[in-house]
Coordinates of C-alpha atoms and ligand atoms in Angstrom, one line a residue:
X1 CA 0.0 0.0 0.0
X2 CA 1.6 3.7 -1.1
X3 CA -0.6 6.3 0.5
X4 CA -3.7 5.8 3.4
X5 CA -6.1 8.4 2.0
X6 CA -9.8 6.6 2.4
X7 CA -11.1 3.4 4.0
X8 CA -12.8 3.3 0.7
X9 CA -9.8 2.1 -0.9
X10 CA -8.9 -0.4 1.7
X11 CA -10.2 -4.5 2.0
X12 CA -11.1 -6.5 5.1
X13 CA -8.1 -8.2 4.3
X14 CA -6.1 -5.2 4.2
X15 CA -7.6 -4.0 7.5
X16 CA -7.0 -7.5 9.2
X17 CA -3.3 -7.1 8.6
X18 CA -2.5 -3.4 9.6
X19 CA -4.6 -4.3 12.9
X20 CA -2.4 -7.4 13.3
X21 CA 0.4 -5.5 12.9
X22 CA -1.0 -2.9 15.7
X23 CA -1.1 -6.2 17.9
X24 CA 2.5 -6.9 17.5
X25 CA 3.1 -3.0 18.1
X26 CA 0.6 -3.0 21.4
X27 CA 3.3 -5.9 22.4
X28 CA 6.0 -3.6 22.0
X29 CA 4.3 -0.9 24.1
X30 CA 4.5 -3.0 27.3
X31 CA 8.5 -2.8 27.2
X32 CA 10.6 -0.9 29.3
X33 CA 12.3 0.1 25.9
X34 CA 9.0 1.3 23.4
X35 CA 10.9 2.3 20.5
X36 CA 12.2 0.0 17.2
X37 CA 14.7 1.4 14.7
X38 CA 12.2 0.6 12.0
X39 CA 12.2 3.7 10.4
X40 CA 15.5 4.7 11.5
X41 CA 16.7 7.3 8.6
X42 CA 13.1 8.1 7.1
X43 CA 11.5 11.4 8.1
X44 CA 8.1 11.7 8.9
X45 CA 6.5 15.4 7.9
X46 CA 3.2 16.0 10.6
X47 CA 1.1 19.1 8.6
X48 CA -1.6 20.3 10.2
X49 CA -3.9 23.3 8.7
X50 CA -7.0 21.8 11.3
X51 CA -6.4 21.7 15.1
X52 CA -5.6 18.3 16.7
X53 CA -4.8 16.6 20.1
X54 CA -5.0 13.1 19.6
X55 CA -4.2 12.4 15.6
X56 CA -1.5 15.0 15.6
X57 CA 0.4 13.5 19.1
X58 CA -0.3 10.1 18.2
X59 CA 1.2 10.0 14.7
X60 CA 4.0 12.4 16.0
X61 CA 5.0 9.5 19.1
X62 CA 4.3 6.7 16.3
X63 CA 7.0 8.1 14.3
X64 CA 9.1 8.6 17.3
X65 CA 9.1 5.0 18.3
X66 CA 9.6 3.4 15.1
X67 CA 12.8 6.1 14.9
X68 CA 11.8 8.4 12.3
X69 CA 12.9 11.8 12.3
X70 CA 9.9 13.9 12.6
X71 CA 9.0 17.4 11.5
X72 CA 5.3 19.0 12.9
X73 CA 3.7 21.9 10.9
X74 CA 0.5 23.7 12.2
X75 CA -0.7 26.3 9.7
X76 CA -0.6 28.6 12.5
X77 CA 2.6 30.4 13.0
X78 CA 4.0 29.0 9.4
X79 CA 4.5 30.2 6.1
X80 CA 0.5 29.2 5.5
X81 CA -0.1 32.6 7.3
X82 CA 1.5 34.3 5.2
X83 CA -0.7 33.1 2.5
X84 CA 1.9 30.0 1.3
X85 CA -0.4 27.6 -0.6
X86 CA -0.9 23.9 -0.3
X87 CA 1.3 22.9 -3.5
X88 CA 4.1 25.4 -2.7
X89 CA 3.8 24.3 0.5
X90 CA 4.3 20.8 -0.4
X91 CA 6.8 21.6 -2.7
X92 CA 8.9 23.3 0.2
X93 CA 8.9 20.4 2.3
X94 CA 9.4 17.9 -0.8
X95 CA 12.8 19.4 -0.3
X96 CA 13.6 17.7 3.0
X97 CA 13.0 14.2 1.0
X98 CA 10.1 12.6 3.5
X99 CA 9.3 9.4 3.3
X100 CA 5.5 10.1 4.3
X101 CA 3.6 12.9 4.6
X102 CA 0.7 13.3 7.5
X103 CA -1.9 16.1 6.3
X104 CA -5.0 17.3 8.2
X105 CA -6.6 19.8 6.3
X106 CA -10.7 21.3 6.4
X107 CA -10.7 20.6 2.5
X108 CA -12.0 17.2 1.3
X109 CA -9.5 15.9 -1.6
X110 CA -6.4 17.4 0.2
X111 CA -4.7 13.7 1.0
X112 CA -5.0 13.1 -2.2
X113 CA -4.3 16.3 -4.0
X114 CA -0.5 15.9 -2.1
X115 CA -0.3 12.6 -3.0
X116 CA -0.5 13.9 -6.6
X117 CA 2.2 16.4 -5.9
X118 CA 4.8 14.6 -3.9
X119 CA 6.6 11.3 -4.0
X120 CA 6.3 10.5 -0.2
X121 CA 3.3 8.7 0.9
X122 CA 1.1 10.6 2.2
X123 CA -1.8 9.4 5.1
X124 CA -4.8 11.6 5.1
X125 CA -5.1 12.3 8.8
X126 CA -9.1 13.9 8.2
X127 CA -10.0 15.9 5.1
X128 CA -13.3 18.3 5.2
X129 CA -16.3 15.9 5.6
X130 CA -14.7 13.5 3.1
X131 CA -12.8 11.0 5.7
X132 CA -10.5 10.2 8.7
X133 CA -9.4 6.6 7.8
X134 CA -6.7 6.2 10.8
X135 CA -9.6 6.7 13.1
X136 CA -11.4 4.2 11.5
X137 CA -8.8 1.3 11.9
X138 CA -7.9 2.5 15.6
X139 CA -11.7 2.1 16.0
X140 CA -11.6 -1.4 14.7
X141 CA -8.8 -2.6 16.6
X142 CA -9.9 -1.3 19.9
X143 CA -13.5 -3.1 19.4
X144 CA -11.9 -6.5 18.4
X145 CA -9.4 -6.3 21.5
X146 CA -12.6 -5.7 23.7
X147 CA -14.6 -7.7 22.5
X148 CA -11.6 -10.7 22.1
X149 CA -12.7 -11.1 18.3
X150 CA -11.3 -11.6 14.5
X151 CA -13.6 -9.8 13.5
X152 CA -16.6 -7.5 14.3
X153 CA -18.9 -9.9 12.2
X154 CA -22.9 -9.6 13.5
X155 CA -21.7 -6.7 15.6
X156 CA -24.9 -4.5 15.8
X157 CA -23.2 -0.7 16.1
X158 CA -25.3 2.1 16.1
X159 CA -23.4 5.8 14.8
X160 CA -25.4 8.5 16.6
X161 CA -25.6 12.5 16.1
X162 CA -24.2 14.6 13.6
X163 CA -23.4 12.8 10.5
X164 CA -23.6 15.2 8.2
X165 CA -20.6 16.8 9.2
X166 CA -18.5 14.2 10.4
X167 CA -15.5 12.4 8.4
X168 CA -15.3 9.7 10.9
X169 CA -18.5 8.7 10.5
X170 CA -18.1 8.2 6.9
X171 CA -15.2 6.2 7.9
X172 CA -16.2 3.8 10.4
X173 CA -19.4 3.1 8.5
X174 CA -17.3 1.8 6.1
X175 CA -14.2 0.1 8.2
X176 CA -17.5 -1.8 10.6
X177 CA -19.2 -3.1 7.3
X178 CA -16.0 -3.8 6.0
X179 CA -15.3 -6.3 8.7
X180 CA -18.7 -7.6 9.0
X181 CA -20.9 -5.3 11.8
X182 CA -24.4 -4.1 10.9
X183 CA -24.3 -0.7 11.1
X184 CA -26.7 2.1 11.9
X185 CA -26.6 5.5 11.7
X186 CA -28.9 7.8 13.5
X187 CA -29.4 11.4 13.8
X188 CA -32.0 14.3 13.3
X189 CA -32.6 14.2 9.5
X190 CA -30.5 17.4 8.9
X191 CA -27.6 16.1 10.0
X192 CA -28.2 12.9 8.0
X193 CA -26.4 13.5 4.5
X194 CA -28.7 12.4 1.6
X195 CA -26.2 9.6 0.1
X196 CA -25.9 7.6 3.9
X197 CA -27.5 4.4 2.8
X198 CA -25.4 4.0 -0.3
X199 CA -22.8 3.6 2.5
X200 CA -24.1 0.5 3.1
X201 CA -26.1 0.6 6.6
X202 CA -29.3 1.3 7.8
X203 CA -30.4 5.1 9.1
X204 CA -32.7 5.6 12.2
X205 CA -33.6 9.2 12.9
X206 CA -34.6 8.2 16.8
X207 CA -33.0 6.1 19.5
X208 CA -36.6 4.2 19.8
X209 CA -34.3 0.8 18.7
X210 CA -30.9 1.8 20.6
X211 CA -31.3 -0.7 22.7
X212 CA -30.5 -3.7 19.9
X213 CA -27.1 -1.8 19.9
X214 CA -23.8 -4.1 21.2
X215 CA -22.4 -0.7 20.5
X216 CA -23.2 3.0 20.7
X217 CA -20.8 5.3 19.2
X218 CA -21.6 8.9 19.9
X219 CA -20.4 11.1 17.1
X220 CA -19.5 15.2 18.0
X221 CA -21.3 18.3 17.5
X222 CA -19.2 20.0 15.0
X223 CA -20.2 23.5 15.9
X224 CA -17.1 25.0 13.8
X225 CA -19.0 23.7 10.7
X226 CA -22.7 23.8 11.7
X227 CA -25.2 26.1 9.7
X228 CA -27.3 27.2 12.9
X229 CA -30.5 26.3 10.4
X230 CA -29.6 22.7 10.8
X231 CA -30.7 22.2 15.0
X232 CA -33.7 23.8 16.2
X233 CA -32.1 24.1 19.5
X234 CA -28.9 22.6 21.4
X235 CA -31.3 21.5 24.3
X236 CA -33.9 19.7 22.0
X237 CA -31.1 18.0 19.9
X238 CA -30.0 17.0 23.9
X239 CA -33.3 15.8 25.0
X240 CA -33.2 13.2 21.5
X241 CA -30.2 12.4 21.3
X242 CA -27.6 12.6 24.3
X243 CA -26.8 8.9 25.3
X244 CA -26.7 9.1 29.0
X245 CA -27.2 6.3 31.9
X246 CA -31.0 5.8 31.0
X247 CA -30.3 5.4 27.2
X248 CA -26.7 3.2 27.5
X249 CA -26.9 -0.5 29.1
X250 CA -24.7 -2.2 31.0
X251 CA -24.3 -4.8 28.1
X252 CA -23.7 -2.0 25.7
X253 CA -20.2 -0.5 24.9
X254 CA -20.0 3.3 24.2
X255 CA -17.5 4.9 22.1
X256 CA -16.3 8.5 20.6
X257 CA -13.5 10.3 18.6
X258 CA -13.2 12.9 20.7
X259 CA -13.0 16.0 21.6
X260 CA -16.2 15.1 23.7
X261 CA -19.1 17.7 24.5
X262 CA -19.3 17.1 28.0
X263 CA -23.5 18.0 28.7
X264 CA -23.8 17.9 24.7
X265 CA -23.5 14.5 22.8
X266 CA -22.5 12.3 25.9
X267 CA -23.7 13.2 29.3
X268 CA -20.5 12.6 32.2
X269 CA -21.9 9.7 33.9
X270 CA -21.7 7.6 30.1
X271 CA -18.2 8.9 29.5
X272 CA -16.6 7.6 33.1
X273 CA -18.6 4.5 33.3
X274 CA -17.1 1.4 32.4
X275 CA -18.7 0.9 29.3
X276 CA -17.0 3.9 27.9
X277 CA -14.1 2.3 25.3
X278 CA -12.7 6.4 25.0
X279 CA -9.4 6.3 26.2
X280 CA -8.8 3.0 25.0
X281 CA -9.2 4.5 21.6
X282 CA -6.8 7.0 22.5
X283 CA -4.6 4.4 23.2
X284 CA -5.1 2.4 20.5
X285 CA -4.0 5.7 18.2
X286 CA -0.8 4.9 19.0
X287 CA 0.1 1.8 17.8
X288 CA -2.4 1.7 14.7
X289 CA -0.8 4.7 13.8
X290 CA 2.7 3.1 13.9
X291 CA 1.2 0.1 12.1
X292 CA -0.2 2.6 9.3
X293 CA 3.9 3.9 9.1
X294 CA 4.8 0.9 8.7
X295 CA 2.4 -0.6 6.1
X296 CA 3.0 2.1 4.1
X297 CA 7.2 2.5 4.3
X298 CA 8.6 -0.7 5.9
X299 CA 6.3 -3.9 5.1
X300 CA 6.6 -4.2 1.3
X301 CA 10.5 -4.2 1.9
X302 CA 10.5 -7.0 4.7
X303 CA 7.9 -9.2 4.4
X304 CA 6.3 -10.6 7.5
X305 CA 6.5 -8.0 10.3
X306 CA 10.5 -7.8 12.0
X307 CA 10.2 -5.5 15.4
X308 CA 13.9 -5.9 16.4
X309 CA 14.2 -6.0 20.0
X310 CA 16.6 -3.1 21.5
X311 CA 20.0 -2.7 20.7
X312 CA 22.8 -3.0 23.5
X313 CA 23.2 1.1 22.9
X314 CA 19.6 2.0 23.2
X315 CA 18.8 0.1 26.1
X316 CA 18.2 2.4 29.3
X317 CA 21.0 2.7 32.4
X318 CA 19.5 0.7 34.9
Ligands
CP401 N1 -10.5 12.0 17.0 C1 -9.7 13.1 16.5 O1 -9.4 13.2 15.4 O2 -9.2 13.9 17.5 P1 -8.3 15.1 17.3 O3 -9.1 16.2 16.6 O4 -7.9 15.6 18.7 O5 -7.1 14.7 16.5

């Protein structure tokens, strides 16, 4: 695989492997020693035009533990501001020879319009509306570690909220069918886009049948990109569709993207209870994202996956 830039690209069997690779990466993590020399040499390039705590520190670390050099553009405070655009941008940092290029940008297409420019490959790390595929496959590989499955065939998981603006949504829908889960997706009809069911899963625009859910996964209110036409009102869209501890069962696992709306999409009790999967999905971030690295710049040269333990010199004093 050259470049991550949509789940829609992607087959199960594709998605099998780079979450069996996360495995043997998640192994890695529980050493004293966390980093490989996998990517010792390459450099990573981390551009940002869209803020970011989790994809942006999480492919940043991934980098750093396979032993990439690693260089972390956020529009703000670079040349962007000065009105630098995308393909001279690109063509700057071409200069520094990276191996793969990380790009979050508001514009749907922008993965792929660097891709067409550069000879690194490039991971789309969310695009507009369009997609956020890493989230998708750290999504994947979190629900088949808890629920100690190959796959997430029969897996009933409902999407809920706003859809319409939501890249990840369009993501997972695709990743869960992918690997065999009935999906749902469920929102007030304007923030359901038109095209959903040719996504292949079914739409609900109430949580009358939430309770067939083995999994609830709350979607954000993307206030940065709502029309205020599209909500009559913050506390109605609340009173429909927050998943709180009446509408989430003990049976039932909840996840989310993040950032959360504490009050908003999720009320607290939900997000501490012990159904919540969130910080596992944080965790998982990590070592799907170094497994994305690596499918992209290391497996086509070695095969099977190699994670060399430690050399003498990196080891730690003791
Ligand atoms: N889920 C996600 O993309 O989070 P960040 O915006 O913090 O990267």
């Amino acid at each position: 695989m050259r470049h991550l830039l949509s789940i829609a690209d992607l087959t199960r069997g594709d998605i099998e492997r780079i979450t069996a690779v996360a495995e043997s990466f998640a192994e890695v993590a529980e050493r004293d020693i966390k980093k490989v020399p996998t990517l010792r040499g390459r450099t990573i390039v981390n551009l940002f035009y869209e803020s970011s705590t989790r994809t942006s520190s999480s492919f940043e670390l991934a980098a750093k533990r396979l032993s990439a050099d690693v260089v972390n553009i956020k529009s703000d405070g670079s040349s962007v501001d000065k009105g630098e655009s995308l393909k001279d941008t690109i063509a700057t940092l071409s200069a520094y020879d990276p191996a793969a290029i990380v790009i979050r940008a508001p514009w749907a297409g922008a993965a792929s319009f660097v891709a067409r420019y550069s000879s690194a490959s490039v991971v789309n790390a969310g695009d507009g509306k369009h997609e956020h595929p890493s989230q998708a496959l750290l999504d994947v590989f979190t629900l088949k570690r808890r629920l100690r499955a190959d796959s997430l065939d029969g897996v009933n998981i409902w999407i809920v909220g706003d859809v319409l603006h939501s890249r990840v949504a369009r993501s997972n829908v695709l990743a869960f069918t992918r690997m065999g889960a009935d999906v749902t997706v469920c929102g007030p009809p304007t923030l359901i886009p038109q095209d959903a069911a040719s996504l292949g899963c079914r739409i609900a625009y109430d949580l009358d049948s939430i309770r067939e859910a083995d999994v609830i996964y709350a979607l954000r209110m993307q206030n940065e990109r709502m029309d205020n036409t599209l909500v009559p009102s913050l506390r109605e869209y609340v009173s429909r569709y927050q998943i709180d501890g009446r509408r989430l069962e003990p049976r039932q696992l909840l996840m989310h993207p993040g950032p959360v709306n504490r009050g908003v999409e999720l009320a607290a009790e939900v997000i501490d209870s012990p159904q919540s999967l969130i910080v596992d999905q944080v965790a998982s971030g990590l070592v799907v994202r170094m497994a994305i690295l690596y499918e992209l710049l290391s497996a086509g040269t070695g095969g099977n996956v190699r994670i060399a333990p430690p050399t003498p010199t990196e080891k730690q004093p003791a």
